[in-house]
mmCIF file of N, CA and C in Angstrom:
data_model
loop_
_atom_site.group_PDB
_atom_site.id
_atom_site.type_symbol
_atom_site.label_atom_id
_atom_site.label_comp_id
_atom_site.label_asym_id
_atom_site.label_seq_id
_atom_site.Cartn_x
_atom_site.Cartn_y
_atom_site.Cartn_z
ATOM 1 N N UNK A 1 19.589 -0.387 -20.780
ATOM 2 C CA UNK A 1 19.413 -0.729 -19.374
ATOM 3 C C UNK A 1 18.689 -2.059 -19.283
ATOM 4 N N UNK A 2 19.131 -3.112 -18.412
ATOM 5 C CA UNK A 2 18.641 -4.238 -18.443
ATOM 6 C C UNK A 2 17.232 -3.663 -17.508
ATOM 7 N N UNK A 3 16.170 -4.498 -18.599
ATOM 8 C CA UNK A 3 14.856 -4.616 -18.348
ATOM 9 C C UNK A 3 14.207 -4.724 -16.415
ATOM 10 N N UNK A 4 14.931 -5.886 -15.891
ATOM 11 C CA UNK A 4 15.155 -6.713 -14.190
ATOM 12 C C UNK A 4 15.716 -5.328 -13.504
ATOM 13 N N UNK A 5 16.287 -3.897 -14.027
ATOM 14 C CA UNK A 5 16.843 -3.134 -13.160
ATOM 15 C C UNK A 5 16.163 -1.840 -12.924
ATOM 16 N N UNK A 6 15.414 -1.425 -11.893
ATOM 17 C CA UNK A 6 14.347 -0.891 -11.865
ATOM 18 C C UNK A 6 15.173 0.831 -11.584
ATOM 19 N N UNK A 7 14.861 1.480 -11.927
ATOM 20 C CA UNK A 7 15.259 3.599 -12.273
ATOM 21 C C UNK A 7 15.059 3.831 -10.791
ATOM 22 N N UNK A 8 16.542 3.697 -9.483
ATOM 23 C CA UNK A 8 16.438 4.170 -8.689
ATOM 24 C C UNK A 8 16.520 5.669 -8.440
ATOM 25 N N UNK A 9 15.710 6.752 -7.867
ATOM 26 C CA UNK A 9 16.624 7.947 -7.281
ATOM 27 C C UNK A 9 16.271 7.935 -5.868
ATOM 28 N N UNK A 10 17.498 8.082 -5.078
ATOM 29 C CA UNK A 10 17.511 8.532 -3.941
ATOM 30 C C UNK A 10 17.411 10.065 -3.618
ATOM 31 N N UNK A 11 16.814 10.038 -2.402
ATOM 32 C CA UNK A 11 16.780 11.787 -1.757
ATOM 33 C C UNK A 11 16.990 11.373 -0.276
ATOM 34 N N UNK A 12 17.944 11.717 0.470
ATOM 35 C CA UNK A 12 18.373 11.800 1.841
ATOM 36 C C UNK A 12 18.663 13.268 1.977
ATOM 37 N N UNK A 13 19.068 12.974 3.577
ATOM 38 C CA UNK A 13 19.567 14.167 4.151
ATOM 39 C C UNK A 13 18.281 15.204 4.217
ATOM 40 N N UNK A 14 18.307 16.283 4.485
ATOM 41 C CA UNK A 14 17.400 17.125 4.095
ATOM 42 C C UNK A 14 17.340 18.035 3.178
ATOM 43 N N UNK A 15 16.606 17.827 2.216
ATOM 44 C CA UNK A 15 16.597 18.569 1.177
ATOM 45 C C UNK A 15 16.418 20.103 1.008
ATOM 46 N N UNK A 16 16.948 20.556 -0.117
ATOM 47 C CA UNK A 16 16.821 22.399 0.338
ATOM 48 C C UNK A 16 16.366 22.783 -1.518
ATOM 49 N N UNK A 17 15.847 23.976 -1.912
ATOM 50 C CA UNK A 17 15.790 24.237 -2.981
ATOM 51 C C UNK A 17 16.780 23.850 -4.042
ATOM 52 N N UNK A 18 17.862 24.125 -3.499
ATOM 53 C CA UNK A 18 19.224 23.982 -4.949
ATOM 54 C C UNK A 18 19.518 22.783 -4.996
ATOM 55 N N UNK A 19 18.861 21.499 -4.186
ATOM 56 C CA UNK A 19 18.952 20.062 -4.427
ATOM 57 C C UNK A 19 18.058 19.874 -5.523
ATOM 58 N N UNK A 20 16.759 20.582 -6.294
ATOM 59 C CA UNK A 20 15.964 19.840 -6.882
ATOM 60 C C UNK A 20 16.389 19.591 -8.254
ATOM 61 N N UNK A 21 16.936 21.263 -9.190
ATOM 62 C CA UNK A 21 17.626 20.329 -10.346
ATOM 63 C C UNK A 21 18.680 19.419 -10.385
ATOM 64 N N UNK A 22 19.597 19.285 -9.176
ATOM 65 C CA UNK A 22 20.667 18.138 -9.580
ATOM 66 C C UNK A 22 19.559 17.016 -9.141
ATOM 67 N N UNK A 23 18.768 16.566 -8.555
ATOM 68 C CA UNK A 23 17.692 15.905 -8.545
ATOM 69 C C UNK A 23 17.173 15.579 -9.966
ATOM 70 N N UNK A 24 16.560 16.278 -10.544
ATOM 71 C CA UNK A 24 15.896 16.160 -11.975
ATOM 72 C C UNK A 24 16.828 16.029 -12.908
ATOM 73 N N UNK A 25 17.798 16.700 -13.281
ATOM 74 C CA UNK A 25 18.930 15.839 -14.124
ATOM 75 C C UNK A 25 19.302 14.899 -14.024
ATOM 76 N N UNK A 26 19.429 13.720 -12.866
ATOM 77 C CA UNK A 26 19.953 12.955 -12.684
ATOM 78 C C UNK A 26 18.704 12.159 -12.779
ATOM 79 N N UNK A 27 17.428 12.574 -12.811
ATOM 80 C CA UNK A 27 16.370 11.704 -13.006
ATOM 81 C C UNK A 27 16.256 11.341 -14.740
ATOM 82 N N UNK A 28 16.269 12.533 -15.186
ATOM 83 C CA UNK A 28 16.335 12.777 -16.558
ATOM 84 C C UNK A 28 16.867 11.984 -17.548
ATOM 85 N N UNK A 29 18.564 12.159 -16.850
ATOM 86 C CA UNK A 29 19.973 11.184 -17.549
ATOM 87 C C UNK A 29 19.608 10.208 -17.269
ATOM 88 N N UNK A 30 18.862 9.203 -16.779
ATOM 89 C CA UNK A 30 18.596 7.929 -15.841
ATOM 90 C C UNK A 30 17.208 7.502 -17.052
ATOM 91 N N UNK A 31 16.500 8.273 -17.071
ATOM 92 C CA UNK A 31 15.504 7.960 -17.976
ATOM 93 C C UNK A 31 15.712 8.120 -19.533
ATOM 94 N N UNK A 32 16.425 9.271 -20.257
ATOM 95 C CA UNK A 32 16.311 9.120 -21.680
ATOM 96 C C UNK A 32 16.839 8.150 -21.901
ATOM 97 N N UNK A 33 16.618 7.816 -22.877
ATOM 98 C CA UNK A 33 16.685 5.971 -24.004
ATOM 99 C C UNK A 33 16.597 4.763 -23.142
ATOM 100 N N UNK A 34 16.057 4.892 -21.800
ATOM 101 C CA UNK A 34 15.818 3.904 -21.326
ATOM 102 C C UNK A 34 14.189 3.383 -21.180
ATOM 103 N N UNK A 35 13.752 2.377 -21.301
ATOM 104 C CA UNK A 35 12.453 1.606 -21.886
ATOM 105 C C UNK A 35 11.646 1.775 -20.296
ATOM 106 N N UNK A 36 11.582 2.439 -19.443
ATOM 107 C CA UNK A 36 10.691 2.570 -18.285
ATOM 108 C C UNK A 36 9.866 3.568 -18.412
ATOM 109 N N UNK A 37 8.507 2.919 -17.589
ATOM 110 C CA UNK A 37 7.088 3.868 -17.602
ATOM 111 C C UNK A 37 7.236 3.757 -16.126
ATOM 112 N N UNK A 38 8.093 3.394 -15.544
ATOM 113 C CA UNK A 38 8.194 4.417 -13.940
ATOM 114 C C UNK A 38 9.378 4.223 -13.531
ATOM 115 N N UNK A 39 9.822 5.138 -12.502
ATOM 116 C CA UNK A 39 11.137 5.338 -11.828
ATOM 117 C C UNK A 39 10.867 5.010 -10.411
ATOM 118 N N UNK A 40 11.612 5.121 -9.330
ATOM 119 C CA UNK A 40 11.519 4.606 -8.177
ATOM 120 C C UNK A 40 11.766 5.763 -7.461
ATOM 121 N N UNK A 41 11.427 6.892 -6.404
ATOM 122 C CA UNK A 41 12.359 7.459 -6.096
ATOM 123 C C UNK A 41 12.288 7.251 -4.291
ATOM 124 N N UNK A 42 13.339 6.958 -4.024
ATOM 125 C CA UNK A 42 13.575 6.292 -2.710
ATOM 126 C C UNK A 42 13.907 7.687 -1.550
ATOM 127 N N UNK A 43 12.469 7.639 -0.688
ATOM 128 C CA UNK A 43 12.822 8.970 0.415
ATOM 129 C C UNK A 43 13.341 8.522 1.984
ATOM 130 N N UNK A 44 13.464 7.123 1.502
ATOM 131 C CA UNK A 44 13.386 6.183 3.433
ATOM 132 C C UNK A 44 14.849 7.291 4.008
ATOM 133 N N UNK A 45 15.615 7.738 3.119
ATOM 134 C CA UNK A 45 16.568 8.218 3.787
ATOM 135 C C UNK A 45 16.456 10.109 4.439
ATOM 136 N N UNK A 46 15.101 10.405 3.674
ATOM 137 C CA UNK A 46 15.004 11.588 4.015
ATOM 138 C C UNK A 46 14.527 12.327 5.498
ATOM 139 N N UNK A 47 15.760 13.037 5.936
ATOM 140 C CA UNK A 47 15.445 13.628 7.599
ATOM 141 C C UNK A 47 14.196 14.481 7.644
ATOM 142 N N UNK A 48 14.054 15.417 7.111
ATOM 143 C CA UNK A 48 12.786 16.489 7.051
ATOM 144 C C UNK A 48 11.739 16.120 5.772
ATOM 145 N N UNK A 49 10.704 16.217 5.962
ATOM 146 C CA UNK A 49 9.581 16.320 5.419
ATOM 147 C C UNK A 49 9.394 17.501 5.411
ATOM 148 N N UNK A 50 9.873 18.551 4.086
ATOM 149 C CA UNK A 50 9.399 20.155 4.166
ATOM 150 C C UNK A 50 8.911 20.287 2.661
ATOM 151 N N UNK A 51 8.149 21.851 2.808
ATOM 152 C CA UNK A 51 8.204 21.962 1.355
ATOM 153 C C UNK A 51 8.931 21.339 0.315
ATOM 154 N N UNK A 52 10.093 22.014 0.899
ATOM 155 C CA UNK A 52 11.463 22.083 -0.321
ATOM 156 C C UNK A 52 10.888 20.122 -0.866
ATOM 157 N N UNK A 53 11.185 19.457 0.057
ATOM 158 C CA UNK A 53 11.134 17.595 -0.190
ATOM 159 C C UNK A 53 9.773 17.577 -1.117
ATOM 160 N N UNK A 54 8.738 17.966 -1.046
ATOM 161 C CA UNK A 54 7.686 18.556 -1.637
ATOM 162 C C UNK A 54 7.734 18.851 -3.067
ATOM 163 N N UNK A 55 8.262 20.126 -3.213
ATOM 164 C CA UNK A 55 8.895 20.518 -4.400
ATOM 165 C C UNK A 55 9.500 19.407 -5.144
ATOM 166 N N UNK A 56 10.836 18.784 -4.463
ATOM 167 C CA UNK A 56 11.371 17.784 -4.869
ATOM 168 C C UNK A 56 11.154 16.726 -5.601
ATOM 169 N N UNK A 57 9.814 16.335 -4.745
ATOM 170 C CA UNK A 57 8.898 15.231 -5.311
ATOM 171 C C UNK A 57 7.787 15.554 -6.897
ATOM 172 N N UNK A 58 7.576 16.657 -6.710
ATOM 173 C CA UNK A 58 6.489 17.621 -7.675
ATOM 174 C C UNK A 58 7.435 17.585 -9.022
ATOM 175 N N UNK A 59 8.448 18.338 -8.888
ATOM 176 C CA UNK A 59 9.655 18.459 -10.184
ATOM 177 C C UNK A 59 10.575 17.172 -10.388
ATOM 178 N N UNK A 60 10.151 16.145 -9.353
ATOM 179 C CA UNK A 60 10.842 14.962 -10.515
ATOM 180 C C UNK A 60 9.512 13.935 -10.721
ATOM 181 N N UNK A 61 8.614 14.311 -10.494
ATOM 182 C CA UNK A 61 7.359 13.929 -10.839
ATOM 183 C C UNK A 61 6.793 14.287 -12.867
ATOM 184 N N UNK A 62 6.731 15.886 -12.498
ATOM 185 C CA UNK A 62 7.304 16.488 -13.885
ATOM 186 C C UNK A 62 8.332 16.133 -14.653
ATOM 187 N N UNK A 63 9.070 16.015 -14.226
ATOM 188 C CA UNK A 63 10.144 15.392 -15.280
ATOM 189 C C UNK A 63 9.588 14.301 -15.675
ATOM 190 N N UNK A 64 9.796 13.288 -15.071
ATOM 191 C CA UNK A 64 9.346 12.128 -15.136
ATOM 192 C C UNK A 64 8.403 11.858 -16.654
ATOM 193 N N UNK A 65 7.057 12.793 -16.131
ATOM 194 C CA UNK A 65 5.848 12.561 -17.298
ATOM 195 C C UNK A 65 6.401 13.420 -18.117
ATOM 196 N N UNK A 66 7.218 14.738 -18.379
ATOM 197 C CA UNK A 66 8.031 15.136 -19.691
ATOM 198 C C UNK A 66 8.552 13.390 -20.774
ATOM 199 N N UNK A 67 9.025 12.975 -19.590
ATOM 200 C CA UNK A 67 9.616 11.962 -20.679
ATOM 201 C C UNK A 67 9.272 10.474 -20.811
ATOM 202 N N UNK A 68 7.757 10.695 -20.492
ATOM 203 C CA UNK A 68 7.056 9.655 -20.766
ATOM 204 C C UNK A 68 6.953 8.297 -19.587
ATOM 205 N N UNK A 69 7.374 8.954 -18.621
ATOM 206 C CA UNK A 69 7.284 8.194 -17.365
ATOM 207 C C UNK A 69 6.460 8.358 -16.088
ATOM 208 N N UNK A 70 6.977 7.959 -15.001
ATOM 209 C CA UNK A 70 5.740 8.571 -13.925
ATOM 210 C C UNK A 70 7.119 8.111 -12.821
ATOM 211 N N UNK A 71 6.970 8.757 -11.406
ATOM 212 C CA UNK A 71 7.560 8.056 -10.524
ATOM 213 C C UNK A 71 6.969 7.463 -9.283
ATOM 214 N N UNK A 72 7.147 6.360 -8.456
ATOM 215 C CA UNK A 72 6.649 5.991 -7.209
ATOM 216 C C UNK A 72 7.459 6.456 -6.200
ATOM 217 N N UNK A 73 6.872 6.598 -5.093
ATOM 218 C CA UNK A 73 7.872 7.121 -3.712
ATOM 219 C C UNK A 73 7.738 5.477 -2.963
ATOM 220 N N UNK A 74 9.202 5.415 -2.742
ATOM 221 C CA UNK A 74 9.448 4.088 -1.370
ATOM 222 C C UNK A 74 9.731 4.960 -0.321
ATOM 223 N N UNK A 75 9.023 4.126 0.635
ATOM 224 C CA UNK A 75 9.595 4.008 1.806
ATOM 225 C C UNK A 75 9.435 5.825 2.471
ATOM 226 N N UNK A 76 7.916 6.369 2.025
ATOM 227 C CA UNK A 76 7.941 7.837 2.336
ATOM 228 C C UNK A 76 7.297 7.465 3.541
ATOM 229 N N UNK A 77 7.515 8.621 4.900
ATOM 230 C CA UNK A 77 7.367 8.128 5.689
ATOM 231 C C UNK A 77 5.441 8.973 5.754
ATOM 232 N N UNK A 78 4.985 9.170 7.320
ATOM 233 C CA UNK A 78 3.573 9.582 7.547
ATOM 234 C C UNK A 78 3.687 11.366 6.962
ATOM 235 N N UNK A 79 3.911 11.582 7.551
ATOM 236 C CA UNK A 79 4.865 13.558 7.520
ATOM 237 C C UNK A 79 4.351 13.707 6.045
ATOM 238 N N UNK A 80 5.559 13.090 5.295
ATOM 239 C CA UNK A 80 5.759 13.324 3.827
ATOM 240 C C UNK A 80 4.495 13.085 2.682
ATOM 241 N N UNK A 81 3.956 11.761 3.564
ATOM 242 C CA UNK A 81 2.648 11.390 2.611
ATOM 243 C C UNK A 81 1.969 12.336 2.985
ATOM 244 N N UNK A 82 1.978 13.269 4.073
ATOM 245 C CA UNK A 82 0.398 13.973 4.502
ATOM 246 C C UNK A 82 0.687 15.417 3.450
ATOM 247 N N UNK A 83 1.848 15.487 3.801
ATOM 248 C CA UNK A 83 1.737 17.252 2.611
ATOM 249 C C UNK A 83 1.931 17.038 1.211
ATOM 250 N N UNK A 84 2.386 15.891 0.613
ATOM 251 C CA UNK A 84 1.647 15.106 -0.484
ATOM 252 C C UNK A 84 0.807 15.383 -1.073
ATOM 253 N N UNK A 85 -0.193 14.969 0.046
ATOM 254 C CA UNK A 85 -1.801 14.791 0.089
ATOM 255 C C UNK A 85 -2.591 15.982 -0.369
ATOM 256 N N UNK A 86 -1.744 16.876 0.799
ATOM 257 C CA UNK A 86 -2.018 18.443 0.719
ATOM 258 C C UNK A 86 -2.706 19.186 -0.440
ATOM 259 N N UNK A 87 -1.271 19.218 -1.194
ATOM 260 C CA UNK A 87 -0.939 19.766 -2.420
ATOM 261 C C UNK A 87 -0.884 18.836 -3.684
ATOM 262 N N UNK A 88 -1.889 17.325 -3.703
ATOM 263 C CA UNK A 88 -2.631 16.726 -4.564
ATOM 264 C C UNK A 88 -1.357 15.913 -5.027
ATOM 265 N N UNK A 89 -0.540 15.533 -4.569
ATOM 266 C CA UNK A 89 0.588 14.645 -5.243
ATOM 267 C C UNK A 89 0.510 13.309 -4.254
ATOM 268 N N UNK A 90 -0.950 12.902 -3.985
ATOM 269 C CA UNK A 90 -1.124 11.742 -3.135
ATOM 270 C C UNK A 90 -0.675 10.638 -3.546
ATOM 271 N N UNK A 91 -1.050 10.676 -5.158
ATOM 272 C CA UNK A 91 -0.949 9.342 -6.006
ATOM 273 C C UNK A 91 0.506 8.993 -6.303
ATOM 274 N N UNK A 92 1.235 9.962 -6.124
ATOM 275 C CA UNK A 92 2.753 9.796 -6.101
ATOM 276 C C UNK A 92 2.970 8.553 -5.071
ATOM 277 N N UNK A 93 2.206 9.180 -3.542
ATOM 278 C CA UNK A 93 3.042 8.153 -2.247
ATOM 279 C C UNK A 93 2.346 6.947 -2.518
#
């Protein structure tokens, strides 16, 4: 992976439980053998701020540091940063 191309994942729409592993696989496949200590994961498109988006964020967070990475949230809106906050995944937003 060229170095200049930064590990996007998107999350739109509103997220529900059975979105989070095709979420994390696709974070996963995106990260092994590639040379990044962070991923991007882009929520500007996400309608609800719920648990589930929560979760979402938590298990590709985990993944992430499984494989030696970390991720940042763009573009999360007030909602999303506050239950974040909540449940200690501040440093994520």
């Amino acid at each position: 992976m060229d170095a200049t191309q930064p590990i996007i994942v998107r999350i739109a729409g509103r997220v529900s439980p059975a979105d989070v592993p095709r979420l994390c696989e696709e974070l996963s496949a995106r990260l092994t053998g590639a040379d990044a200590t962070e991923a991007i994961c882009d929520v500007g498109g996400l309608t609800d701020a719920n648990l589930a988006a929560v979760n979402a964020v938590a298990c590709l967070q985990l993944t992430a540091r499984r494989l030696g990475s970390r991720i940042r949230l763009r573009n999360a809106g007030p909602e999303l940063r506050a239950l974040l906050d909540l449940v200690g995944l501040g440093e994520v937003a």
